[in-house]
Short mmCIF file of C-alpha atoms in Angstrom, two decimals:
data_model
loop_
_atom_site.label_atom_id
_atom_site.label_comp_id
_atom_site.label_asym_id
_atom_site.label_seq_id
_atom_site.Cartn_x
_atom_site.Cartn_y
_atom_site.Cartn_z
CA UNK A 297 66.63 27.17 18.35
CA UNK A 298 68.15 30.46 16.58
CA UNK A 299 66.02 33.61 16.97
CA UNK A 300 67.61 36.44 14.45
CA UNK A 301 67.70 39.81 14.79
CA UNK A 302 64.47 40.05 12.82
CA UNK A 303 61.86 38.87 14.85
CA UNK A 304 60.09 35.44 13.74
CA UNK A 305 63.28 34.37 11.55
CA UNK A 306 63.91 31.35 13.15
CA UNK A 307 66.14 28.32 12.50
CA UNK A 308 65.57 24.98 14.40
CA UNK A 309 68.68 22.32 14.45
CA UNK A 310 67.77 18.31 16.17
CA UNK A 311 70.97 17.15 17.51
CA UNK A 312 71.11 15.19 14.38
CA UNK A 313 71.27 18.32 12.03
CA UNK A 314 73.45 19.69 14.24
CA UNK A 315 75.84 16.70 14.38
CA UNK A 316 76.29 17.06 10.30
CA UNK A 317 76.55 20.85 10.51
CA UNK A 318 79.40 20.18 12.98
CA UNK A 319 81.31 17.60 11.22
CA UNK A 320 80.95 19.81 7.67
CA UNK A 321 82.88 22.18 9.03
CA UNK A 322 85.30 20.07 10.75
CA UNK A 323 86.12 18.12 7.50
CA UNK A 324 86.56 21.53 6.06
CA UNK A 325 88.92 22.56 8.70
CA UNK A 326 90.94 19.09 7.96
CA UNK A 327 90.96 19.96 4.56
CA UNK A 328 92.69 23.13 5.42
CA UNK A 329 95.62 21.22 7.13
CA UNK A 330 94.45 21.79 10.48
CA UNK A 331 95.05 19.33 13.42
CA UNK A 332 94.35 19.06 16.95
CA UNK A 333 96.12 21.72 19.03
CA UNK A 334 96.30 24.42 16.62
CA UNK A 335 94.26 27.18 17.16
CA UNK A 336 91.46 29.30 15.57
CA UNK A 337 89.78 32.89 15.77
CA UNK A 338 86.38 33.21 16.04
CA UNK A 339 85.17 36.66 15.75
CA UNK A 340 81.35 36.53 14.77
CA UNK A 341 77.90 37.64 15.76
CA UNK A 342 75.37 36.00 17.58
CA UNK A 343 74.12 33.72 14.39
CA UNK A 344 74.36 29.53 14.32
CA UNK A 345 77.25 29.20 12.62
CA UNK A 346 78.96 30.50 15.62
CA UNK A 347 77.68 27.58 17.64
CA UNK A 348 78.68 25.13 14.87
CA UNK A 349 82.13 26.20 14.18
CA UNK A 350 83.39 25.82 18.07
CA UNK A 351 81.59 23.05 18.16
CA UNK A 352 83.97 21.84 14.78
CA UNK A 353 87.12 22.74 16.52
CA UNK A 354 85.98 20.58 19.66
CA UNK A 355 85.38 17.60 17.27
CA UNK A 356 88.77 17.63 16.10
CA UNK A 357 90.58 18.82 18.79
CA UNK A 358 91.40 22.19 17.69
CA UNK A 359 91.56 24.92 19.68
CA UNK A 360 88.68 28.38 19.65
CA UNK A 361 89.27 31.61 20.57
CA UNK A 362 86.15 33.05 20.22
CA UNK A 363 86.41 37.26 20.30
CA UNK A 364 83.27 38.79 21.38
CA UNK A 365 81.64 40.42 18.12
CA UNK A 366 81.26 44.07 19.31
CA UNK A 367 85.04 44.32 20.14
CA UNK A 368 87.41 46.55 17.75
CA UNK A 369 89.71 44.96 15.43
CA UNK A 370 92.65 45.41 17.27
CA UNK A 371 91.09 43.48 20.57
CA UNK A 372 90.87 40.84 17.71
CA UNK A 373 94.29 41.19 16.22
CA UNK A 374 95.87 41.25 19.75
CA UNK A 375 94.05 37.99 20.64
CA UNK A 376 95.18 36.11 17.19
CA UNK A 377 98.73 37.43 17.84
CA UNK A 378 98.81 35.99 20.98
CA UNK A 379 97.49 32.57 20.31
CA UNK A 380 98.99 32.17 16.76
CA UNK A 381 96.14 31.41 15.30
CA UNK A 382 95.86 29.50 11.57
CA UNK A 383 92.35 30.74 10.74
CA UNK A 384 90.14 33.29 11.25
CA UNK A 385 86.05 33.14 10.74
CA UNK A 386 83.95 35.90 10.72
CA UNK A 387 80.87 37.30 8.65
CA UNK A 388 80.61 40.03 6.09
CA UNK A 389 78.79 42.20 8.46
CA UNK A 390 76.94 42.13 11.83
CA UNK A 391 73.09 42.46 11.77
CA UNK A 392 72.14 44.11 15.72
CA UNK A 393 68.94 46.15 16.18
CA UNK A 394 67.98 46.54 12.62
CA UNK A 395 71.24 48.19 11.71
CA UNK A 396 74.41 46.98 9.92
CA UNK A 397 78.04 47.21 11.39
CA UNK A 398 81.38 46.58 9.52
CA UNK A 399 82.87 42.93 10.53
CA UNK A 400 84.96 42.27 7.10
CA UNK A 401 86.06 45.63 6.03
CA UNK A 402 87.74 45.83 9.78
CA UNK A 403 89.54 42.50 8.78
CA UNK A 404 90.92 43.81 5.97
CA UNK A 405 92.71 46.72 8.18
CA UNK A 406 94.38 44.04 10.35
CA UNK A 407 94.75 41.11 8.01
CA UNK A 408 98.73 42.44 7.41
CA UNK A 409 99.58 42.25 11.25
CA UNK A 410 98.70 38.56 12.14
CA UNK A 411 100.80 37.04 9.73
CA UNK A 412 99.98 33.22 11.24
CA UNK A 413 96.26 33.89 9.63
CA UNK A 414 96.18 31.37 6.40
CA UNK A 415 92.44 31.63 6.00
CA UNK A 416 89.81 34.27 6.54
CA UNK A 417 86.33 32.13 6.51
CA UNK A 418 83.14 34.28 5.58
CA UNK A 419 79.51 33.33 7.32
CA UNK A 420 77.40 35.40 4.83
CA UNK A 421 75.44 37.23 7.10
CA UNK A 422 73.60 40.43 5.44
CA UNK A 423 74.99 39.68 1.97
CA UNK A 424 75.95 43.35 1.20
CA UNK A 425 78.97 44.22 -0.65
CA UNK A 426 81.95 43.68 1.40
CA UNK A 427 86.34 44.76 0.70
CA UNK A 428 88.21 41.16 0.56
CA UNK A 429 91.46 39.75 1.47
CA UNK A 430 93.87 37.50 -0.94
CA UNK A 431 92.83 34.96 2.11
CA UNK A 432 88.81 34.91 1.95
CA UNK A 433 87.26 31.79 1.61
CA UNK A 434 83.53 32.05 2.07
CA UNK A 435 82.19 29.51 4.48
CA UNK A 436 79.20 28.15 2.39
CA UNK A 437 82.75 26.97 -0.06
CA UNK A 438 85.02 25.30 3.32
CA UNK A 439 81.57 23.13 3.81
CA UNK A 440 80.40 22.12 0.01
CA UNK A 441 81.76 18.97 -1.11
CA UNK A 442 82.72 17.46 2.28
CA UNK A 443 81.35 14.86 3.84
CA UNK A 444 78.94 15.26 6.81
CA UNK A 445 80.62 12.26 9.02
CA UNK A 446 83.36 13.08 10.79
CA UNK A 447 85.23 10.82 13.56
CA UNK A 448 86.03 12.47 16.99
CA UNK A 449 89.23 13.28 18.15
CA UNK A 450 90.35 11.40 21.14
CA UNK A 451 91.24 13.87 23.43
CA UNK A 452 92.88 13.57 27.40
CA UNK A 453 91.22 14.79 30.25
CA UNK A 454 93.50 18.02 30.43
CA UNK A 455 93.79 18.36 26.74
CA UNK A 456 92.90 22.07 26.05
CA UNK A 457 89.52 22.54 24.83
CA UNK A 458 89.26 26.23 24.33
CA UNK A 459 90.88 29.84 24.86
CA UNK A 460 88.87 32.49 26.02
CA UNK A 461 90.46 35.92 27.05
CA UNK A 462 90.06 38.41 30.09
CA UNK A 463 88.16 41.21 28.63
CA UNK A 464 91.72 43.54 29.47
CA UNK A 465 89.81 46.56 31.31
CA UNK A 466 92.32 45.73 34.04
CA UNK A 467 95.10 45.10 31.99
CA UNK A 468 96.98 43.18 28.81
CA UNK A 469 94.31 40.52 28.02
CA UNK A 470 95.44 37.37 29.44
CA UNK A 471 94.28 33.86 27.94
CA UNK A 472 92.66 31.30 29.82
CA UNK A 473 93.09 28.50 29.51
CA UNK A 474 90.40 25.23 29.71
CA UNK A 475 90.77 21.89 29.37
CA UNK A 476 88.50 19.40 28.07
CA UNK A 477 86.72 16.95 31.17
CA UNK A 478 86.70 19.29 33.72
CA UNK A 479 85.29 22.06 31.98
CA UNK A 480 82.43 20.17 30.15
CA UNK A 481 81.22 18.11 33.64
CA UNK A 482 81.50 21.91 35.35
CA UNK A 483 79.21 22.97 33.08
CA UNK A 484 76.70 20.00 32.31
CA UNK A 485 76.60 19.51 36.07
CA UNK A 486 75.59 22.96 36.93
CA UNK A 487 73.14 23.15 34.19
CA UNK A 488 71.33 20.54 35.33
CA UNK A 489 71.79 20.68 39.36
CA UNK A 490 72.04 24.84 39.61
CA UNK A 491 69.55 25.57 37.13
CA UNK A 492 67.22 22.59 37.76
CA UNK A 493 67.18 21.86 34.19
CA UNK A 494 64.72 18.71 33.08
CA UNK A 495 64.02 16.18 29.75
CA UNK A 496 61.06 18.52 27.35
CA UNK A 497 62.14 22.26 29.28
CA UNK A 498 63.27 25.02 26.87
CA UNK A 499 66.78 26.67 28.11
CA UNK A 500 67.22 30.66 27.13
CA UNK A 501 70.18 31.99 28.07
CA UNK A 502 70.34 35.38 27.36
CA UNK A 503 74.40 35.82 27.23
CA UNK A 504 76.11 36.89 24.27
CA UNK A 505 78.89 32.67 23.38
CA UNK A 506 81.77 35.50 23.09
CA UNK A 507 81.97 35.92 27.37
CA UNK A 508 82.74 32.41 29.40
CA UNK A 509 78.32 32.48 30.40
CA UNK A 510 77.75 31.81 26.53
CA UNK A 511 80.02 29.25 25.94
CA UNK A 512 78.93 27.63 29.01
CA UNK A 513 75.58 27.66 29.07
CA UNK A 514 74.43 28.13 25.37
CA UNK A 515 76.72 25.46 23.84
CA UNK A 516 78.61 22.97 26.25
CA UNK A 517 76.51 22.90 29.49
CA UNK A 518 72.85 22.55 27.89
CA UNK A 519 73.85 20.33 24.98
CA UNK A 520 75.85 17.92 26.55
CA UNK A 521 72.55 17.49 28.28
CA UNK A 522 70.37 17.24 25.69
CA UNK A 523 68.40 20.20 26.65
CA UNK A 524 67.11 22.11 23.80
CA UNK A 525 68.81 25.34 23.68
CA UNK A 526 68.00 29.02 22.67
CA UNK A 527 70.10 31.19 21.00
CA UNK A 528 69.02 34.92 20.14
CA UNK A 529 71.12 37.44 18.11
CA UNK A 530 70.05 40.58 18.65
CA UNK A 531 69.01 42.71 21.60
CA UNK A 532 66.72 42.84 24.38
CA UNK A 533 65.02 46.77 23.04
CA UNK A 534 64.11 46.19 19.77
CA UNK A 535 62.12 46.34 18.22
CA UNK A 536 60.51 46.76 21.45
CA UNK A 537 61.21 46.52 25.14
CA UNK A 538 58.91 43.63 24.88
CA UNK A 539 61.43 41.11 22.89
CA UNK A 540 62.73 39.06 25.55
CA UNK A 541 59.34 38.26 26.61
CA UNK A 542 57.91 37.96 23.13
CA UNK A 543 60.95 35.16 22.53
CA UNK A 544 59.66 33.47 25.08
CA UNK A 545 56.04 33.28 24.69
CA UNK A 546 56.69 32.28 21.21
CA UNK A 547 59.39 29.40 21.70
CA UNK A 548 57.47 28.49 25.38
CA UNK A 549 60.58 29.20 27.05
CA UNK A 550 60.56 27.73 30.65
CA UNK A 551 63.90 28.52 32.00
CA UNK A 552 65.30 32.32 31.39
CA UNK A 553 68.50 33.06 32.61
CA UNK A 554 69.51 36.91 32.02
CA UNK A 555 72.18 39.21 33.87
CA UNK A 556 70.51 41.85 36.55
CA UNK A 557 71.63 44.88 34.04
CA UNK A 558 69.66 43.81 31.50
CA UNK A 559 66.64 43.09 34.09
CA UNK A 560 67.48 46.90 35.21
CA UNK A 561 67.71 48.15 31.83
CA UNK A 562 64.25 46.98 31.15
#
């Protein structure tokens, strides 16, 4: 379940749906040239597509980097410089608390300093006039015309399944590394056994995918057992102090998992 900004614009994906989304945009990464091992930026806001495109480089063995979306360009162009990263995907603009923030016209500034970029794929998000590159392909283009079956990479045990970097407020960003079985049984295990997740329970975790609690228990950890997940874009104040608990009257939430700040904040 995808809860926008906006409240009561909802999308709803069955693991089916999902399963085509996914292997859309992993044929369109193919197409592209890309293999297993290389790796890709991810620098997007809190919308589906986000969820769908790591979920893509999993399939096929490439490699995500997902950048948190309210960090500054250069956090992003120090974190594709350092992986060598082939493509980029972000969206024309974020959408957070009613307002609209630049996420393309900051790509543009960096675009000439991470040479290794081929592609810059765009998630129309607002659909407001935007400043290109020569390397834009929008991402509604990388998925028409491609099939929606797409084979799984077979991938080792301690084959790398994604990058995620230190948030550097101690220091030079460092990337960590993690690999493929160990990471995904961490996290399906924990979901189920920590959490005391069940069959028919609705999962909200309240974590923004671009920190390690996202990734863990939006994507990997709840869908690898087939819990049905909740995924909210915007923020807990608006357009009321009310939202979180709004959400989850609406979607009949039974499992809400939040960090103590926010319960603070509110």
């Amino acid at each position: 379940i995808w809860e926008a900004d906006e409240p009561g614009q909802v999308r709803t994906f069955t693991y089916n749906d999902l399963k085509r989304e996914v292997s859309k945009v992993a044929n369109g990464m193919k197409k592209l040239g890309l293999k297993k091992g290389d790796r890709v930026t991810i620098w997007l806001p809190m919308i589906a597509e986000l969820a769908i495109i790591m979920l893509a480089c999993a399939r096929i063995g490439v490699i995500h980097s997902i950048v948190f979306g309210c960090f500054s360009k250069e956090a992003v162009k120090d974190r594709i410089y350092d992986s060598d990263s082939r493509l980029l995907f972000t969206s024309d603009e974020t959408v957070r608390a009613g307002k609209f923030y630049p996420k393309m016209a900051d790509v543009v500034k960096i675009i000439e300093d991470v040479p290794t970029i081929e592609h810059v794929i765009i998630v129309k998000r607002s659909g407001r006039e935007i400043p290109h590159t020569s390397k834009d392909i929008w991402y509604d283009d990388l998925i028409k015309d491609v099939s929606d079956e797409c084979e799984c990479e077979e991938m080792d045990s301690e084959d790398t399944l994604f990058i995620l970097y230190t948030s550097g407020t101690t220091g030079k960003p460092k990337g960590v590394k993690h690999t493929t079985a160990g990471y995904l049984l961490y996290t399906s295990y924990t979901h189920r056994v920590v959490f005391n997740y069940h069959e028919g329970d609705v999962w909200f975790c309240t974590a923004d995918i671009g920190w390690i609690t996202g990734h863990s228990y939006i994507v990997y950890g709840p869908l690898a057992n087939g819990a049905t997940s909740l995924m909210f874009e915007g923020v807990p104040s608006y357009p009321d102090v009310d939202r979180f608990w709004d959400i989850v009257e609406r979607h009949k939430v039974t499992h809400f998992y939040t960090a103590p700040t926010a319960i603070r904040a509110l």
